[in-house]
Each structure stands twice: as structure tokens, then as C-alpha cells.
XYZ file of C-alpha atoms in Angstrom:
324
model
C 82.549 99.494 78.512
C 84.330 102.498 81.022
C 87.163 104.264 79.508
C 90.728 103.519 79.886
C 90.930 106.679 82.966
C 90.160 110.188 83.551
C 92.670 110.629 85.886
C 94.929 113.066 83.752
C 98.269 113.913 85.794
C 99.516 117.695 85.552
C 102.179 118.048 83.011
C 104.313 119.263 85.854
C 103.886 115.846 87.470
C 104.138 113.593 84.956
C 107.210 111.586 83.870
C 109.618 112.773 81.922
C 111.433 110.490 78.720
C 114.932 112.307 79.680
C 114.892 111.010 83.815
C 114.578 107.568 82.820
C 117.316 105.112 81.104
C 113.958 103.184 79.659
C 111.729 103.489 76.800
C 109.015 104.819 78.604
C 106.505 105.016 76.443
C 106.947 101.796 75.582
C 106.720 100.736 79.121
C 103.804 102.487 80.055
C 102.008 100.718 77.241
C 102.222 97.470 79.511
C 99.926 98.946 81.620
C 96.275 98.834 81.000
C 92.485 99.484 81.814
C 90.532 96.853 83.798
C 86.642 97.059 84.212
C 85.012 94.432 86.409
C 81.765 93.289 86.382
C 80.606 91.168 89.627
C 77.070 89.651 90.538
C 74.845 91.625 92.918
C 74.417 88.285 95.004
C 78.649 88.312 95.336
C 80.060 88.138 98.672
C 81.901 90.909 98.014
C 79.659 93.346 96.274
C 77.872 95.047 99.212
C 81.645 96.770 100.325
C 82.874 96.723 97.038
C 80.609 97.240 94.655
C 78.865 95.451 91.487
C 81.604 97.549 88.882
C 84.630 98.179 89.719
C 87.320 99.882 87.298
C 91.197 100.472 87.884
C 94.439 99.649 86.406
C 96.623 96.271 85.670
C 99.855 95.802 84.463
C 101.184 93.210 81.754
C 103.560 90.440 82.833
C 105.528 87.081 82.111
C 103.321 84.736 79.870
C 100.624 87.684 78.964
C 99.144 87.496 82.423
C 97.267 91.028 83.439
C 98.803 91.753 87.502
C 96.346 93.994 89.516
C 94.942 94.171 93.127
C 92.988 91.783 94.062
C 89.374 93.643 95.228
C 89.226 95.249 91.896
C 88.710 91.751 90.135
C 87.436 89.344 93.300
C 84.098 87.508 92.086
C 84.001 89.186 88.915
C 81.839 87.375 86.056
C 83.398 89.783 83.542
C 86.269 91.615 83.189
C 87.142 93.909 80.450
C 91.147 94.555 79.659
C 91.259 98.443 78.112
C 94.383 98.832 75.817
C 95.875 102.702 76.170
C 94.543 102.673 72.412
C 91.030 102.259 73.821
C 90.600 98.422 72.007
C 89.329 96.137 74.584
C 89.683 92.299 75.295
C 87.701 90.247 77.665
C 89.630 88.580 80.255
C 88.813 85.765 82.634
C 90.197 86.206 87.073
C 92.369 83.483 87.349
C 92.606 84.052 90.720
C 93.203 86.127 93.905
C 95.656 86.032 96.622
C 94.208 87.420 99.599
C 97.579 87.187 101.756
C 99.081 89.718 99.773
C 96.252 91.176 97.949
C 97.000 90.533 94.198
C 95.000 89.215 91.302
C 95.813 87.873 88.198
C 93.834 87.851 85.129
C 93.807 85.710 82.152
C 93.118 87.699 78.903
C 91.293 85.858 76.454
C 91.943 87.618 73.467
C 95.545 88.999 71.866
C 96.513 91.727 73.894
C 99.920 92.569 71.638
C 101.301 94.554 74.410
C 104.881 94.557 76.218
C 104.989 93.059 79.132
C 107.019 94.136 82.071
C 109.818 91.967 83.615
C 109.631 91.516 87.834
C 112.342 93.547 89.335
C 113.164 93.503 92.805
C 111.571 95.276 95.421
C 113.655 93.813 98.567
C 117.034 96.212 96.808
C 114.882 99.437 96.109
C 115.904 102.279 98.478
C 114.249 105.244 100.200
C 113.869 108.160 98.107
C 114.467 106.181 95.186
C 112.638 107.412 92.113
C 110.003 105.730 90.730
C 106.989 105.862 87.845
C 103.550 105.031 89.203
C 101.967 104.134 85.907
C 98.516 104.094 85.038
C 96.317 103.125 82.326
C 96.241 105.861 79.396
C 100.151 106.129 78.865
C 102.314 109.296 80.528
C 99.645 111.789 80.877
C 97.730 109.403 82.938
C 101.132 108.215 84.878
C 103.434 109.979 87.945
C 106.748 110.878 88.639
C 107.301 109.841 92.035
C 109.836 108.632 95.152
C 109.769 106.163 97.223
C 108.907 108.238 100.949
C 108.856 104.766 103.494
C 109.161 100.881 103.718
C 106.882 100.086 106.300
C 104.305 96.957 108.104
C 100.729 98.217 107.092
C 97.516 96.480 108.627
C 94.060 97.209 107.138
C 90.796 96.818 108.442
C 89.706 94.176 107.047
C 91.584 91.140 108.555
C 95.188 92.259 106.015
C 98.678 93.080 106.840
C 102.008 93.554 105.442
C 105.301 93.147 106.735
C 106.643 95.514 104.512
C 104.925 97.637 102.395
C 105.820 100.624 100.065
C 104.902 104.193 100.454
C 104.885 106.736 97.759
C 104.340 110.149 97.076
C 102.776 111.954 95.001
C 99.646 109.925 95.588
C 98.172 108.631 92.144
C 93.869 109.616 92.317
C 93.237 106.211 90.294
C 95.707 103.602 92.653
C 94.329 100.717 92.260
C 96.605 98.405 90.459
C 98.939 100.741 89.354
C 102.201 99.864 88.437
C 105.378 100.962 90.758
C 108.514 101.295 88.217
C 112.192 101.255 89.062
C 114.438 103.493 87.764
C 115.580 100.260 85.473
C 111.656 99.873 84.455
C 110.926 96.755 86.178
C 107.741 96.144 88.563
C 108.623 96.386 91.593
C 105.138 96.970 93.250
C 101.459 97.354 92.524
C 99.050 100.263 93.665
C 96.182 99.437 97.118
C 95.704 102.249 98.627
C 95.516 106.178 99.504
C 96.498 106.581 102.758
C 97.281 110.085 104.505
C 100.565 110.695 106.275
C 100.787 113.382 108.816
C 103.521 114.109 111.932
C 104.087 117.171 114.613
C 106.227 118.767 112.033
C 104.482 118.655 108.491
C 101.318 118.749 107.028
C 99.361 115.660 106.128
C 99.369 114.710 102.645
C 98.510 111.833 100.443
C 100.568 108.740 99.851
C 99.960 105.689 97.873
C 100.233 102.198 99.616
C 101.865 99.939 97.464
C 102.406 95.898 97.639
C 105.725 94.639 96.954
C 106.663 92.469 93.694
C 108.687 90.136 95.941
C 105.441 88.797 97.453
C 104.229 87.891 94.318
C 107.436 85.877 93.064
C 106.971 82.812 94.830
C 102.493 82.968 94.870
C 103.068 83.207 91.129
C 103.088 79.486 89.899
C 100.257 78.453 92.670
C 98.186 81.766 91.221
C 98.085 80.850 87.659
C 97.655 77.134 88.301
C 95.147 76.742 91.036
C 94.058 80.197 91.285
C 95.104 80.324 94.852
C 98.778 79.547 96.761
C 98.400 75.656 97.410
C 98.766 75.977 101.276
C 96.342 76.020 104.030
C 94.311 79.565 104.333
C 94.615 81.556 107.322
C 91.420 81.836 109.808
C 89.327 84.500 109.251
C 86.808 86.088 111.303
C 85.109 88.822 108.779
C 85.573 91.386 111.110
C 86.237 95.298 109.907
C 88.439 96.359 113.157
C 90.272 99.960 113.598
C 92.529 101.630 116.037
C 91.091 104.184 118.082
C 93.342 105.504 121.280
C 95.617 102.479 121.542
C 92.366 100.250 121.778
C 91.329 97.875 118.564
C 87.466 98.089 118.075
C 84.773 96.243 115.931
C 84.321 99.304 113.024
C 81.870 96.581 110.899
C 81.187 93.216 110.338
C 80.892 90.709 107.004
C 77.451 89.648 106.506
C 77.302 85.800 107.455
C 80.992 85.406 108.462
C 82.200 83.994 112.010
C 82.190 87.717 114.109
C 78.683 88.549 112.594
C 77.111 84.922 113.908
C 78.713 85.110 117.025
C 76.523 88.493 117.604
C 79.966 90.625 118.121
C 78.986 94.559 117.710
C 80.431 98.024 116.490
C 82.294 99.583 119.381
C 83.132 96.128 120.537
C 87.183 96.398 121.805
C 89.032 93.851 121.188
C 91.196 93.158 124.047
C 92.857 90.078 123.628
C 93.109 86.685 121.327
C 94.061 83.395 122.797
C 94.828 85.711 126.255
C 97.502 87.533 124.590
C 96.660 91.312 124.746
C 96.298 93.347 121.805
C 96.599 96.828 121.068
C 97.096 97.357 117.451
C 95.706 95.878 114.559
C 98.763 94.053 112.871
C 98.650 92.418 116.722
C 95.406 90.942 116.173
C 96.216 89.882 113.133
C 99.849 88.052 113.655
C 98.099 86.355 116.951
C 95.032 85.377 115.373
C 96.754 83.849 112.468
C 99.646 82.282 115.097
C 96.506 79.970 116.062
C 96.781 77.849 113.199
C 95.122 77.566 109.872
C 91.127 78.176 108.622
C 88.759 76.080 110.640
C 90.769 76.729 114.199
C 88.653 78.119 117.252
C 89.621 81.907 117.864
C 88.995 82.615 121.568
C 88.456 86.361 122.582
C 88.244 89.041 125.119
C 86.200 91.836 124.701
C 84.986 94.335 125.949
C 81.457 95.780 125.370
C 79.537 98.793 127.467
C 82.333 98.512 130.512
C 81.324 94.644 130.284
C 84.145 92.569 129.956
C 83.634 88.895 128.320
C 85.330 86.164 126.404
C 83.846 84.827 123.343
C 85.061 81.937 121.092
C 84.645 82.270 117.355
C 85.084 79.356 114.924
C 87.027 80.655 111.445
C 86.540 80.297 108.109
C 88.697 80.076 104.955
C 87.347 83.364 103.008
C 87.858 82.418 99.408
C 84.919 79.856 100.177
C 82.416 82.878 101.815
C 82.972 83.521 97.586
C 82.144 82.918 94.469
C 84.706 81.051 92.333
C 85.828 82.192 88.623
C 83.252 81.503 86.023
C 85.370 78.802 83.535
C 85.648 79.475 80.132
């Protein structure tokens, strides 16, 4: 089994018992090692690997909160107490909208568990614990730098999303504390932030504990929010010079059978032009639900063309959670 983390955080960046009106220690025990364990043959394992190791954070009813691509298809998943015990835990499910996972431990965990708070009220420049498995050496001191939409690559985007600095070097599934020491977010992403007037550093994309509130009760239940799936294409799409263009494609999804290539730009979807990635994403999703026909306009070698691709609902291009 990995260790809890190597990531040890500078004692002049770590947290600090007197900044906080919270036990912190105490709080920072409710968040814990995962190690994931996923089939070779798994959908997912080509971009994301057969192990994958990170953080997850203890909540209502002894549930483990984490991202969701540290835990998605995993056959085995260990949960890594800061002690360095270990229980076995079973992926209850994913949430691909907003990009959590939840996982089930299977054995007594006998940690804390931290209460929801809310992310919607938390302010720029507020301060902020980004905590990480292995207690406050292996946590952050840190503010709250921007509230902004993020789009990813790989068919995701948020509305609102959190931005924080320092950056954390093990983010996935970190917890984001408030100054109370409620979760108010959970650690995606390194992302690097740069402008005409400062140098570029690293920031940690975070996804807000407000999206999670209401996918809760469908999560631990069905393992999935109980609503018809967005289409998805299983396209890996970037901005380059106000264009959006193919970057890779998902083995045996909808843009990989319809022959679409890398350096493909994406023009438009339905006829509405696109320029950005969280465009192609609201319009393709506008279409209607998984299953819908996705027409597009590309453009390929100074060839323009249209092309019509039929979606998918992703969570069945996977495996499901192995019952116990």
C-alpha cells in the first residue's frame, strides 16, 4: 500500500493553530490518504493510469469526498489514516458534472468528519486551509485569489470555480477549509496564472461544496445524480489563438469513430459558432441529453466540412463499481 504523502509543506507555509478559531489538528485528521487500484482493461486507465493516489476528506455519514478521476473504475481503493492504518473502501460513485467521488469505507475509520460549509458566501482573499493527507505538515495556509467559470479539456466545465494560492504539489482531493473549518471545496487541479503585470505562478483549481449539496443523496444511493447524462463526444479539445482544436481523442467514443483528427478546429455546433471551450461545451450540452445527434463544423487542412456525431452517456464507456 503507498504512503499517506510525501508532499511535506515548508514550515513557513504551513498552517498555523493561532490563525484559526478551530481545532485544527483535529480537523486535519478528517482528511485522509486514498490509493486506487483500477484494471488495465478500464476505460479510463490509458489517460489516467492503473494506480492512482491522492487525498479525500471525511464527511456526513462516514462517507470519504474526493475527485472523481482519482477513484473512477477503481477495483480497490485503499483509505490511509494520517496514523498510517489503512481501511479498504468500496467507489460508490462518481459525478462527472462536477467531478466528485464518493467512497464507501468498509472498515471503522474512527475519524472526525467535516461538516459542509458554504462556498456560495466565501469571499475573495478569504483565508483558507488546503488540507492534505498527513496532518499540518502535509497541509497549506492559503487565500482564496478568484471565483471564476473553468472549462477543461476533456468535455468539463464550471460555472464557478475556486482559485487558490499557494498551489498544494499533491491537489487532488484536497480539502478547501473556511476560516470556520467547514468544506467548502475539494482540490482538481494545478493550473498556472499569468497577466502583463506579474509573473505566472501556480494556483490550485478547486470545485465548490455547493455543487455537491444537492448530487449528495443521488451519489450515495445510485452512485450517480438520477437525471439524464449529458452527450458526450470523448473529445480532448484546447484553445489555441481564439480557435478550439481536437488536442486527442477517447479510444472508441463518438469523435474517435467518426474519424475526427488532432488539429481538427472546431468551428461550430448545431451552426452556432464557437470560440472557446466552455462554448462548445454549454452548446453541445444545450442539444439535449446522451443519445442526441451533435452536428459540427470543422475545419481540417483549410477544408471546411460538417460532420454529425451521435453521443454517448460516458459512465457506460465504464466500468461500474465492483459490489461488495
Amino acid at each position: 500500500m503507498a504512503p499517506v504523502s510525501e508532499h511535506k509543506i515548508p514550515a513557513a507555509a504551513q498552517p498555523q493553530q493561532a490563525d484559526y478559531g478551530f481545532d485544527l489538528d483535529r480537523t486535519l485528521d478528517a482528511v485522509v490518504g486514498l490509493h486506487s487500484l483500477v484494471p488495465a482493461n478500464a476505460f479510463t486507465a490509458e489517460p489516467l493510469g492503473t494506480e492512482r493516489a491522492g487525498n479525500g476528506v471525511v464527511i456526513e455519514n462516514g462517507l470519504v469526498l474526493t475527485i472523481g478521476y482519482l477513484v473512477m473504475e477503481a477495483e480497490t481503493v485503499w483509505i490511509h489514516r494520517n496514523g498510517g492504518s489503512a481501511v479498504e473502501g468500496h467507489v460508490l460513485g462518481v459525478d462527472f458534472e462536477t467531478g466528485f467521488g464518493l467512497v464507501q469505507p468498509l472498515g471503522r475509520l474512527d475519524l472526525p468528519a467535516l461538516q459542509l460549509g458554504s462556498s456560495g458566501t466565501t469571499e475573495l482573499g478569504s483565508r483558507v486551509v488546503i488540507g492534505g493527507a498527513g496532518g499540518r505538515a502535509h497541509s497549506l495556509a492559503g487565500n482564496v485569489i478568484a471565483r471564476e467559470p473553468f472549462a477543461g479539456y476533456w468535455e468539463y466545465a464550471l460555472d464557478e470555480a475556486f482559485f487558490i494560492a499557494p498551489a498544494h504539489p499533491n491537489w487532488g482531493g484536497t480539502a478547501l477549509i473556511s476560516e470556520q473549518g467547514d468544506l467548502i471545496g475539494i482540490g482538481s487541479l494545478q493550473v498556472e496564472s499569468s497577466s502583463a503585470t506579474s509573473k505566472a505562478r501556480h494556483l490550485n483549481m478547486m470545485v465548490p461544496i455547493d455543487l455537491l449539496k444537492p448530487a449528495l443523496p443521488d451519489l450515495t444511493a445510485y452512485g450517480r445524480v438520477n437525471k439524464p447524462a449529458r452527450p458526450w463526444l470523448g473529445l480532448y479539445a484546447t484553445e489555441i489563438d481564439g480557435n478550439v482544436v481536437v488536442a486527442g481523442l477517447a479510444s472508441k467514443a463518438p469523435a474517435a469513430k467518426a474519424e475526427l483528427k488532432v488539429g481538427d478546429v472546431i468551428l461550430a455546433v448545431g451552426g452556432d459558432a464557437v470560440t472557446t471551450l466552455f462554448e462548445l461545451y454549454h452548446k453541445l450540452w444545450a442539444l439535449g441529453t446522451a443519445g442526441v445527434d451533435v452536428p459540427l463544423t470543422l475545419k481540417s487542412r483549410g477544408v471546411t466540412f460538417d460532420v454529425t456525431l451521435k453521443s454517448v452517456d460516458r459512465a457506460k464507456m465504464m466500468r461500474a463499481p465492483k459490489l461488495h
